[in-house]
Short mmCIF file of C-alpha atoms in Angstrom, two decimals:
data_model
loop_
_atom_site.label_atom_id
_atom_site.label_comp_id
_atom_site.label_asym_id
_atom_site.label_seq_id
_atom_site.Cartn_x
_atom_site.Cartn_y
_atom_site.Cartn_z
CA MET A 1 142.16 67.81 154.12
CA ASN A 2 140.39 68.91 151.02
CA ALA A 3 141.94 71.57 148.85
CA PRO A 4 140.07 74.92 148.91
CA HIS A 5 137.63 75.46 146.04
CA PRO A 6 138.28 78.40 143.74
CA GLN A 7 135.77 81.28 143.76
CA LYS A 8 132.77 80.64 141.49
CA VAL A 9 133.12 82.50 138.20
CA ALA A 10 130.48 82.67 135.48
CA GLY A 11 131.31 81.70 131.94
CA ILE A 12 134.11 79.48 130.67
CA ASP A 13 136.72 78.46 133.25
CA SER A 14 139.80 80.48 132.34
CA THR A 15 142.27 78.27 134.23
CA VAL A 16 144.60 76.19 132.12
CA PRO A 17 144.36 72.45 132.90
CA ALA A 18 147.54 70.62 133.78
CA PRO A 19 148.91 68.63 130.84
CA ALA A 20 148.24 64.90 130.84
CA HIS A 21 151.16 62.51 131.37
CA THR A 22 151.76 59.83 128.80
CA ALA A 23 154.15 57.67 130.84
CA ALA A 24 154.64 56.81 134.52
CA PRO A 25 157.73 58.15 136.31
CA ALA A 26 160.71 55.78 136.46
CA HIS A 27 160.69 55.74 140.26
CA ALA A 28 157.07 54.64 140.54
CA ALA A 29 157.99 50.94 140.68
CA SER A 30 160.70 51.43 143.29
CA GLY A 31 158.31 52.82 145.84
CA THR A 32 160.20 56.08 146.34
CA ALA A 33 158.30 59.33 146.80
CA PRO A 34 156.98 60.62 143.43
CA VAL A 35 158.53 63.76 142.06
CA PRO A 36 156.30 65.96 139.80
CA PRO A 37 157.66 65.84 136.26
CA PRO A 38 158.49 69.10 134.58
CA HIS A 39 156.09 70.49 131.99
CA ALA A 40 156.75 69.34 128.47
CA PRO A 41 158.32 72.15 126.41
CA GLY A 42 155.65 74.39 124.93
CA ALA A 43 152.71 72.50 126.52
CA LEU A 44 151.46 75.54 128.41
CA LEU A 45 151.74 77.72 125.33
CA GLN A 46 149.87 75.14 123.26
CA ASP A 47 147.05 75.05 125.78
CA ARG A 48 146.79 78.82 125.73
CA LEU A 49 146.80 78.92 121.93
CA ALA A 50 144.08 76.27 121.85
CA GLY A 51 142.01 78.40 124.21
CA TRP A 52 142.50 81.50 122.09
CA VAL A 53 141.52 79.65 118.91
CA SER A 54 138.41 78.30 120.62
CA ASP A 55 137.45 81.78 121.82
CA LEU A 56 137.99 83.33 118.40
CA THR A 57 135.96 80.60 116.73
CA THR A 58 133.10 81.16 119.16
CA LEU A 59 133.28 84.93 118.68
CA HIS A 60 133.29 84.52 114.90
CA GLU A 61 130.20 82.29 114.97
CA LEU A 62 128.30 84.68 117.23
CA THR A 63 129.13 87.76 115.16
CA GLU A 64 128.14 85.91 111.99
CA ARG A 65 124.73 85.17 113.50
CA LEU A 66 124.37 88.78 114.57
CA ALA A 67 125.34 90.07 111.13
CA ALA A 68 122.57 87.94 109.60
CA THR A 69 119.87 89.88 111.47
CA GLY A 70 118.08 92.54 109.46
CA THR A 71 115.86 94.29 112.02
CA LEU A 72 116.51 95.96 115.35
CA ASP A 73 114.32 93.51 117.28
CA ASP A 74 116.09 90.48 115.81
CA ALA A 75 119.51 92.00 116.46
CA LEU A 76 118.67 92.85 120.08
CA ARG A 77 117.37 89.34 120.74
CA GLU A 78 120.47 87.79 119.18
CA LEU A 79 122.65 90.11 121.27
CA LEU A 80 120.96 88.90 124.44
CA ARG A 81 121.25 85.22 123.52
CA ALA A 82 124.92 85.48 122.52
CA GLY A 83 125.82 87.59 125.54
CA ALA A 84 124.13 85.13 127.89
CA ALA A 85 126.20 82.30 126.42
CA LEU A 86 129.42 84.30 126.76
CA VAL A 87 128.95 85.41 130.37
CA GLY A 88 127.23 82.24 131.58
CA ALA A 89 123.89 83.82 132.45
CA ARG A 90 120.38 82.51 131.88
CA ARG A 91 118.37 85.74 131.69
CA GLY A 92 118.85 89.35 130.71
CA LEU A 93 117.42 92.44 129.10
CA VAL A 94 118.56 95.09 126.67
CA ALA A 95 117.28 98.65 126.51
CA LEU A 96 117.65 100.69 123.33
CA GLU A 97 117.61 104.40 124.18
CA PRO A 98 119.75 106.41 121.73
CA ALA A 99 121.43 109.37 123.37
CA ASP A 100 120.25 111.76 120.64
CA LYS A 101 116.65 111.20 121.86
CA HIS A 102 115.41 110.53 118.33
CA GLY A 103 114.36 106.97 119.13
CA PRO A 104 113.16 104.38 118.67
CA ASP A 105 113.19 103.31 122.32
CA THR A 106 112.51 99.70 123.21
CA THR A 107 113.25 97.12 125.91
CA ILE A 108 113.55 93.40 125.17
CA GLY A 109 114.00 90.59 127.67
CA LEU A 110 115.55 87.13 127.57
CA GLY A 111 113.82 84.69 129.89
CA LEU A 112 111.77 87.59 131.26
CA GLY A 113 108.08 88.12 130.50
CA ARG A 114 106.29 91.41 130.19
CA ALA A 115 105.30 91.29 133.84
CA ASP A 116 108.92 90.68 134.89
CA LEU A 117 110.11 93.64 132.83
CA GLY A 118 107.35 95.71 134.40
CA HIS A 119 108.57 94.80 137.90
CA ILE A 120 112.15 95.74 136.99
CA GLU A 121 110.94 99.10 135.66
CA THR A 122 109.51 99.90 139.12
CA VAL A 123 113.04 99.99 140.53
CA PRO A 124 114.49 103.54 140.54
CA ARG A 125 116.74 103.83 137.47
CA SER A 126 119.63 105.20 139.47
CA ALA A 127 119.57 102.05 141.62
CA THR A 128 120.15 99.70 138.69
CA SER A 129 123.27 99.20 136.60
CA LEU A 130 121.13 99.54 133.46
CA GLY A 131 119.81 102.92 134.59
CA ARG A 132 123.23 104.22 135.59
CA ILE A 133 124.53 103.46 132.10
CA LEU A 134 121.54 104.93 130.26
CA ASP A 135 121.43 108.09 132.37
CA GLY A 136 125.20 108.70 132.23
CA LEU A 137 125.69 108.50 136.00
CA PRO A 138 129.17 108.04 137.51
CA GLY A 139 130.51 104.60 136.66
CA GLY A 140 127.98 104.11 133.88
CA GLU A 141 130.49 104.69 131.09
CA ARG A 142 131.95 101.19 131.49
CA GLU A 143 130.96 97.67 132.51
CA ILE A 144 129.19 97.23 135.84
CA ALA A 145 129.49 93.91 137.67
CA GLU A 146 127.37 93.22 140.75
CA PRO A 147 128.50 89.74 141.84
CA ASP A 148 126.25 89.55 144.92
CA LEU A 149 123.38 91.99 145.05
CA PHE A 150 122.12 90.95 148.47
CA ALA A 151 125.57 91.40 150.02
CA GLU A 152 125.60 95.09 149.09
CA ASP A 153 124.78 97.34 152.02
CA GLY A 154 123.47 100.19 149.85
CA LEU A 155 121.09 98.11 147.71
CA ASP A 156 117.82 99.97 147.13
CA PRO A 157 114.97 98.29 149.07
CA ARG A 158 112.77 98.12 145.97
CA HIS A 159 115.64 96.59 144.00
CA ARG A 160 116.12 94.00 146.74
CA GLU A 161 112.41 93.18 146.69
CA VAL A 162 112.25 92.81 142.89
CA ALA A 163 115.46 90.73 142.75
CA ALA A 164 114.10 88.37 145.39
CA ARG A 165 110.76 88.12 143.61
CA LEU A 166 112.29 87.36 140.20
CA GLY A 167 115.01 85.15 141.65
CA TYR A 168 118.25 86.79 140.54
CA ALA A 169 121.22 87.47 142.80
CA ALA A 170 123.87 89.03 140.55
CA SER A 171 124.13 91.03 137.34
CA TYR A 172 126.60 92.10 134.71
CA ALA A 173 125.89 95.15 132.50
CA LEU A 174 127.58 96.70 129.48
CA PRO A 175 126.99 99.96 127.61
CA LEU A 176 126.31 99.76 123.87
CA SER A 177 127.95 102.69 122.15
CA THR A 178 129.96 103.73 119.11
CA GLU A 179 132.23 106.70 118.47
CA ALA A 180 129.99 108.03 115.72
CA ALA A 181 126.54 107.47 117.24
CA GLY A 182 127.36 107.74 120.93
CA LEU A 183 125.40 105.76 123.50
CA LEU A 184 122.72 103.56 121.93
CA GLY A 185 121.59 101.59 124.97
CA ALA A 186 122.69 99.02 127.51
CA ALA A 187 122.47 95.28 128.13
CA VAL A 188 122.38 93.51 131.48
CA TRP A 189 122.50 89.79 132.20
CA LEU A 190 121.11 88.30 135.40
CA TYR A 191 122.44 85.36 137.42
CA ASP A 192 120.34 83.10 139.63
CA GLU A 193 123.19 82.87 142.16
CA PRO A 194 126.10 85.12 143.15
CA ALA A 195 128.53 85.06 140.20
CA GLU A 196 130.45 87.19 137.76
CA PRO A 197 132.27 86.57 134.47
CA GLY A 198 136.01 86.00 134.61
CA GLU A 199 138.61 88.19 132.96
CA ARG A 200 138.74 86.03 129.84
CA MET A 201 134.99 86.16 129.28
CA ARG A 202 134.85 89.89 130.01
CA HIS A 203 137.33 90.39 127.23
CA LEU A 204 135.22 88.31 124.81
CA ILE A 205 131.91 89.96 125.70
CA GLY A 206 133.60 93.35 125.36
CA LEU A 207 134.74 92.54 121.83
CA TYR A 208 131.31 91.18 120.95
CA ALA A 209 129.51 94.21 122.42
CA ARG A 210 131.63 96.62 120.37
CA TYR A 211 130.77 94.78 117.17
CA ALA A 212 127.11 94.54 118.19
CA ALA A 213 126.95 98.29 118.84
CA GLU A 214 128.23 99.05 115.35
CA HIS A 215 125.67 96.67 113.84
CA LEU A 216 122.87 98.20 115.93
CA ALA A 217 123.91 101.69 114.83
CA ARG A 218 123.54 100.68 111.18
CA LEU A 219 120.15 99.07 111.78
CA LEU A 220 119.02 102.08 113.78
CA GLU A 221 119.85 104.44 110.92
CA LEU A 222 118.04 102.14 108.51
CA GLU A 223 114.99 101.98 110.78
CA ARG A 224 114.87 105.76 111.04
CA THR A 225 115.13 106.10 107.26
CA ARG A 226 112.30 103.63 106.80
CA ALA A 227 110.12 105.45 109.31
CA CYS A 228 110.87 108.78 107.63
CA MET A 229 110.02 107.44 104.18
CA ALA A 230 106.81 105.86 105.47
CA THR A 231 105.79 109.15 107.08
CA ILE A 232 106.47 111.14 103.91
CA SER A 233 104.57 108.59 101.82
CA GLU A 234 101.59 108.67 104.17
CA GLU A 235 101.56 112.47 104.22
CA LEU A 236 101.33 112.55 100.43
CA LEU A 237 98.19 110.37 100.54
CA PRO A 238 94.72 111.43 101.70
CA SER A 239 94.64 112.18 105.41
CA ARG A 240 91.00 111.07 105.45
CA LEU A 241 88.47 109.78 102.97
CA PRO A 242 85.63 112.10 101.90
CA ARG A 243 82.00 111.59 102.87
CA VAL A 244 79.83 111.20 99.80
CA ALA A 245 76.14 110.36 99.93
CA GLY A 246 75.36 106.87 98.70
CA VAL A 247 78.93 105.54 99.02
CA GLN A 248 81.00 104.13 101.87
CA LEU A 249 84.78 104.21 101.47
CA ALA A 250 87.72 102.38 103.04
CA ALA A 251 91.42 102.23 102.19
CA ARG A 252 94.55 100.42 103.33
CA HIS A 253 98.13 101.32 102.47
CA ARG A 254 101.31 99.43 103.34
CA THR A 255 104.62 101.08 102.47
CA GLY A 256 107.81 99.17 101.67
CA PRO A 257 110.95 99.83 103.76
CA ARG A 258 112.49 102.18 101.17
CA GLY A 259 109.26 103.98 100.36
CA GLY A 260 107.45 103.20 97.15
CA GLY A 261 105.30 104.87 94.56
CA ASP A 262 101.90 103.20 95.11
CA TRP A 263 99.09 105.65 95.81
CA TYR A 264 95.33 106.08 95.94
CA ASP A 265 92.84 108.91 96.00
CA ALA A 266 89.14 109.60 96.50
CA LEU A 267 87.74 113.06 95.84
CA PRO A 268 84.29 114.62 95.54
CA LEU A 269 83.58 115.98 92.06
CA PRO A 270 80.93 118.37 90.66
CA ASP A 271 77.34 117.11 90.26
CA ALA A 272 77.59 114.90 93.40
CA ALA A 273 80.04 112.58 91.63
CA LEU A 274 83.02 110.79 93.13
CA GLY A 275 86.46 110.15 91.65
CA LEU A 276 88.44 107.06 92.64
CA ALA A 277 92.04 106.47 91.62
CA VAL A 278 94.86 104.05 92.30
CA GLY A 279 98.28 103.94 90.70
CA ALA A 280 101.95 103.11 91.01
CA VAL A 281 105.12 104.69 89.66
CA THR A 282 108.23 102.65 88.92
CA GLY A 283 111.11 102.58 91.34
CA SER A 284 111.39 103.09 95.07
CA GLY A 285 112.98 105.49 97.48
CA PRO A 286 112.69 109.28 97.79
CA SER A 287 112.50 109.94 94.03
CA ALA A 288 109.63 107.48 93.58
CA VAL A 289 107.76 108.94 96.55
CA ALA A 290 108.19 112.47 95.16
CA ALA A 291 107.00 111.36 91.70
CA MET A 292 104.00 109.68 93.28
CA GLY A 293 103.07 112.90 95.07
CA ARG A 294 103.32 114.96 91.88
CA LEU A 295 101.32 112.44 89.88
CA ARG A 296 98.54 112.24 92.43
CA ALA A 297 98.28 116.03 92.72
CA SER A 298 98.11 116.37 88.94
CA LEU A 299 95.42 113.72 88.61
CA ARG A 300 93.26 115.53 91.17
CA ALA A 301 93.42 118.67 89.06
CA TYR A 302 92.58 116.82 85.84
CA ALA A 303 89.75 114.95 87.56
CA VAL A 304 88.09 118.18 88.71
CA MET A 305 88.26 119.64 85.19
CA GLU A 306 87.30 116.57 83.12
CA GLY A 307 86.57 113.73 85.52
CA GLU A 308 83.49 112.55 83.63
CA ASP A 309 85.89 111.39 80.89
CA PRO A 310 88.43 109.06 82.56
CA VAL A 311 90.29 108.55 79.27
CA ALA A 312 90.95 112.30 79.02
CA VAL A 313 92.17 112.37 82.63
CA LEU A 314 94.69 109.60 82.03
CA SER A 315 95.74 111.05 78.66
CA ASP A 316 96.62 114.35 80.32
CA LEU A 317 98.43 112.50 83.08
CA GLU A 318 100.45 110.54 80.52
CA LEU A 319 101.46 113.72 78.71
CA LEU A 320 102.58 115.31 81.96
CA LEU A 321 104.62 112.25 82.92
CA ARG A 322 106.27 112.04 79.50
CA LEU A 323 107.26 115.73 79.56
CA THR A 324 108.40 116.01 83.17
CA GLU A 325 109.83 112.55 83.88
CA PRO A 326 110.64 110.85 80.57
CA ALA A 327 112.64 108.07 82.26
CA ARG A 328 109.76 106.94 84.48
CA SER A 329 106.58 105.00 83.77
CA ALA A 330 103.47 104.49 85.86
CA THR A 331 100.26 102.51 86.00
CA ALA A 332 96.98 104.15 86.92
CA LEU A 333 93.26 103.54 87.07
CA PHE A 334 90.65 106.28 87.36
CA ALA A 335 86.94 105.71 87.98
CA TYR A 336 84.20 108.34 87.69
CA CYS A 337 81.36 107.26 89.98
CA GLU A 338 77.77 108.51 90.05
CA PRO A 339 76.46 107.26 93.42
CA ALA A 340 72.71 107.77 92.83
CA PRO A 341 72.41 105.50 89.75
CA ARG A 342 75.44 103.45 90.94
CA LYS A 343 77.09 103.98 87.57
CA ILE A 344 80.86 103.72 87.21
CA THR A 345 82.96 104.78 84.20
CA LEU A 346 86.60 103.83 84.39
CA ALA A 347 89.80 103.69 82.37
CA GLY A 348 93.06 101.95 83.16
CA ALA A 349 96.63 102.29 81.97
CA GLY A 350 98.46 99.02 82.51
CA HIS A 351 96.72 98.58 85.84
CA CYS A 352 95.08 95.57 87.50
CA PRO A 353 91.32 95.23 86.86
CA PRO A 354 88.96 96.18 89.71
CA LEU A 355 87.07 93.50 91.60
CA LEU A 356 83.31 93.71 92.07
CA VAL A 357 82.17 92.07 95.31
CA GLY A 358 78.48 91.49 96.04
CA HIS A 359 76.10 89.00 97.60
CA ARG A 360 75.38 87.32 94.26
CA ARG A 361 78.64 87.81 92.39
CA THR A 362 82.37 88.28 92.83
CA GLU A 363 84.08 89.03 89.55
CA PHE A 364 86.85 91.03 87.95
CA VAL A 365 85.73 93.97 85.82
CA GLU A 366 86.65 93.50 82.17
CA THR A 367 88.88 96.39 81.14
CA SER A 368 90.68 97.04 77.87
CA VAL A 369 94.31 95.95 77.64
CA SER A 370 96.56 99.01 77.63
CA ALA A 371 100.18 99.94 78.27
CA PRO A 372 101.37 101.84 81.35
CA LEU A 373 101.70 105.61 81.17
CA GLY A 374 104.97 106.73 79.64
CA MET A 375 105.59 103.51 77.72
CA LEU A 376 104.19 104.62 74.37
CA ALA A 377 104.49 107.84 72.36
CA CYS A 378 100.80 108.54 72.99
CA TRP A 379 98.54 106.67 75.37
CA GLU A 380 94.83 106.16 74.83
CA ALA A 381 92.43 103.30 75.58
CA PRO A 382 88.64 103.07 75.65
CA SER A 383 86.78 103.46 78.90
CA VAL A 384 84.48 100.85 80.46
CA GLU A 385 81.09 101.33 82.09
CA LEU A 386 79.57 99.10 84.76
CA GLN A 387 76.47 99.11 86.89
CA ALA A 388 76.79 98.20 90.55
CA GLU A 389 73.93 96.57 92.43
CA PRO A 390 72.81 97.87 95.84
CA GLY A 391 75.24 96.69 98.50
CA GLU A 392 78.02 95.83 96.06
CA THR A 393 81.60 96.95 96.61
CA VAL A 394 84.15 97.94 93.98
CA LEU A 395 87.66 97.02 95.13
CA LEU A 396 90.63 98.83 93.55
CA TYR A 397 94.18 97.71 94.36
CA THR A 398 97.79 97.88 93.17
CA ASP A 399 99.88 95.00 91.91
CA GLY A 400 101.97 95.08 95.08
CA LEU A 401 99.18 93.07 96.71
CA LEU A 402 99.69 90.33 94.11
CA HIS A 403 103.49 90.48 94.17
CA ARG A 404 103.68 90.08 97.95
CA THR A 405 102.01 86.67 97.69
CA GLY A 406 105.04 85.33 95.87
CA ASP A 407 102.75 83.42 93.50
CA PRO A 408 102.64 83.60 89.70
CA ALA A 409 100.20 86.19 88.36
CA ASP A 410 97.37 83.73 87.60
CA ARG A 411 97.55 82.13 91.05
CA ALA A 412 97.79 85.52 92.76
CA PHE A 413 94.63 86.71 90.95
CA ALA A 414 92.89 83.46 91.92
CA ARG A 415 93.93 83.97 95.55
CA LEU A 416 92.53 87.51 95.52
CA HIS A 417 89.26 86.35 93.95
CA ALA A 418 88.87 83.56 96.51
CA ALA A 419 89.58 85.95 99.38
CA ALA A 420 86.92 88.41 98.15
CA ALA A 421 84.39 85.65 97.50
CA GLY A 422 85.00 84.28 101.00
CA VAL A 423 84.16 87.49 102.85
CA PRO A 424 81.46 86.56 105.39
CA ARG A 425 78.06 88.07 104.64
CA ALA A 426 78.05 89.81 108.01
CA LEU A 427 81.13 91.82 106.94
CA ARG A 428 80.06 92.79 103.43
CA HIS A 429 78.09 95.81 104.58
CA ASP A 430 81.27 97.33 106.09
CA PRO A 431 84.02 98.22 103.57
CA ASP A 432 86.59 98.51 106.37
CA ALA A 433 85.92 94.96 107.50
CA LEU A 434 85.92 93.78 103.89
CA VAL A 435 89.35 95.20 103.01
CA ASP A 436 90.83 93.90 106.28
CA HIS A 437 89.50 90.42 105.55
CA VAL A 438 90.84 90.46 101.99
CA LEU A 439 94.24 91.77 103.09
CA ARG A 440 94.70 89.17 105.83
CA THR A 441 93.48 86.34 103.60
CA VAL A 442 95.61 87.19 100.57
CA LEU A 443 98.65 87.92 102.78
CA PRO A 444 98.41 85.63 105.83
CA ASP A 445 100.93 85.12 108.64
CA GLY A 446 101.70 88.82 108.99
CA ARG A 447 102.87 89.31 105.41
CA ASP A 448 100.53 92.29 105.14
CA THR A 449 102.63 94.16 107.71
CA ALA A 450 106.04 92.52 107.25
CA ALA A 451 108.84 94.44 105.59
CA SER A 452 108.66 94.05 101.82
CA GLU A 453 109.91 95.94 98.81
CA GLU A 454 106.34 95.99 97.48
CA ASP A 455 103.81 98.63 98.46
CA VAL A 456 100.20 97.56 98.90
CA VAL A 457 97.10 99.67 98.27
CA LEU A 458 93.43 98.68 98.58
CA LEU A 459 90.58 101.13 98.03
CA ALA A 460 86.99 99.96 98.49
CA ALA A 461 83.77 101.80 97.57
CA ARG A 462 80.47 100.23 98.68
CA PHE A 463 77.34 101.52 96.93
CA GLU A 464 74.14 101.70 98.98
#
């Protein structure tokens, strides 16, 4: 008669194997009935210690991998993968819904596509372990194991239908919370067959989940700070570009995670003129963003009063910076544009030269070499005049665009020139399409939107 099989348990088998014998019993040769030998002294304890060491090693490796993640999405995906390995599941999902309702809210699946997640979302929240945890329903403050969903008499009909359609028969869910931040979200792992993690694996996944929740809380605070800084930075820049006869405008701005000091501006001036400006202040974070806002506001005032003389505008800006923020420097470029004759007068202070993009030429504008604002006792440099042809675009940008490439300065300038020269003719009449093409070409593979310490600004003016 076969011995009964133990109940199926997900995860690592927590039973301790019997120790191996190194020698046969003395009575084996005599043919007498065998008598089980006693356990060697300390063998059981050694096996248990070996199991604990193995568990701790596994837990250490998984937490190290989690600690290496730097974004919420990466951390949530790593949490799902590690949790699946610990509880012996193949699929799962994690929902981030901070209890303070300040977001961000997101749901990520492991082994589940968008359509699968959509089907699960059609199940009433109160009928799922994930929903009971997120909504604070009775029993949702701790782990929820459902070892056999289809054996439950009170299973919601829609839940039964979705489980059968997606092919899962059991689940194990955990809340993700910390004492300081409260409930952050919940994770649930799905089994293809009736199963549940054993006591040993529940202990391990509980330890891992507590560490993961603390890590998620830190990343959540960082993400909120980044979003706040990006919002403040965007609010200090033009909400929309002006409409000026004879000129089409487009701009792109990418803010670093800490908030930087890169900025741009376009403002109508007396006599149907147009002022264009780009600049960057040193540093990052709230102080740099505030300095950027003050500098941009001051330049607008100077441009209205004496915009036809870009050197005077930047000289006044330099004096203001030196008196109000002596420990900070900035680069800036201001262009006074007359749309009807397509005449541009510009001056730069330590800033990158503009790029002129047309059907017959793509070239950098020769500007005088000058120091950034605030670097010398008194700044002044000659202005430069240029004549744009019909259909040509003047592209202003900050050095963050070049720095994000990771190339040396000469190669970064060459990359920018090649990107502008390679704009398809069909796109050159649209400054929005032109700046998008340049941005994606200079910073491919998502580097234009990826987190970076460098801000990026592009401002394009196409003359008709």
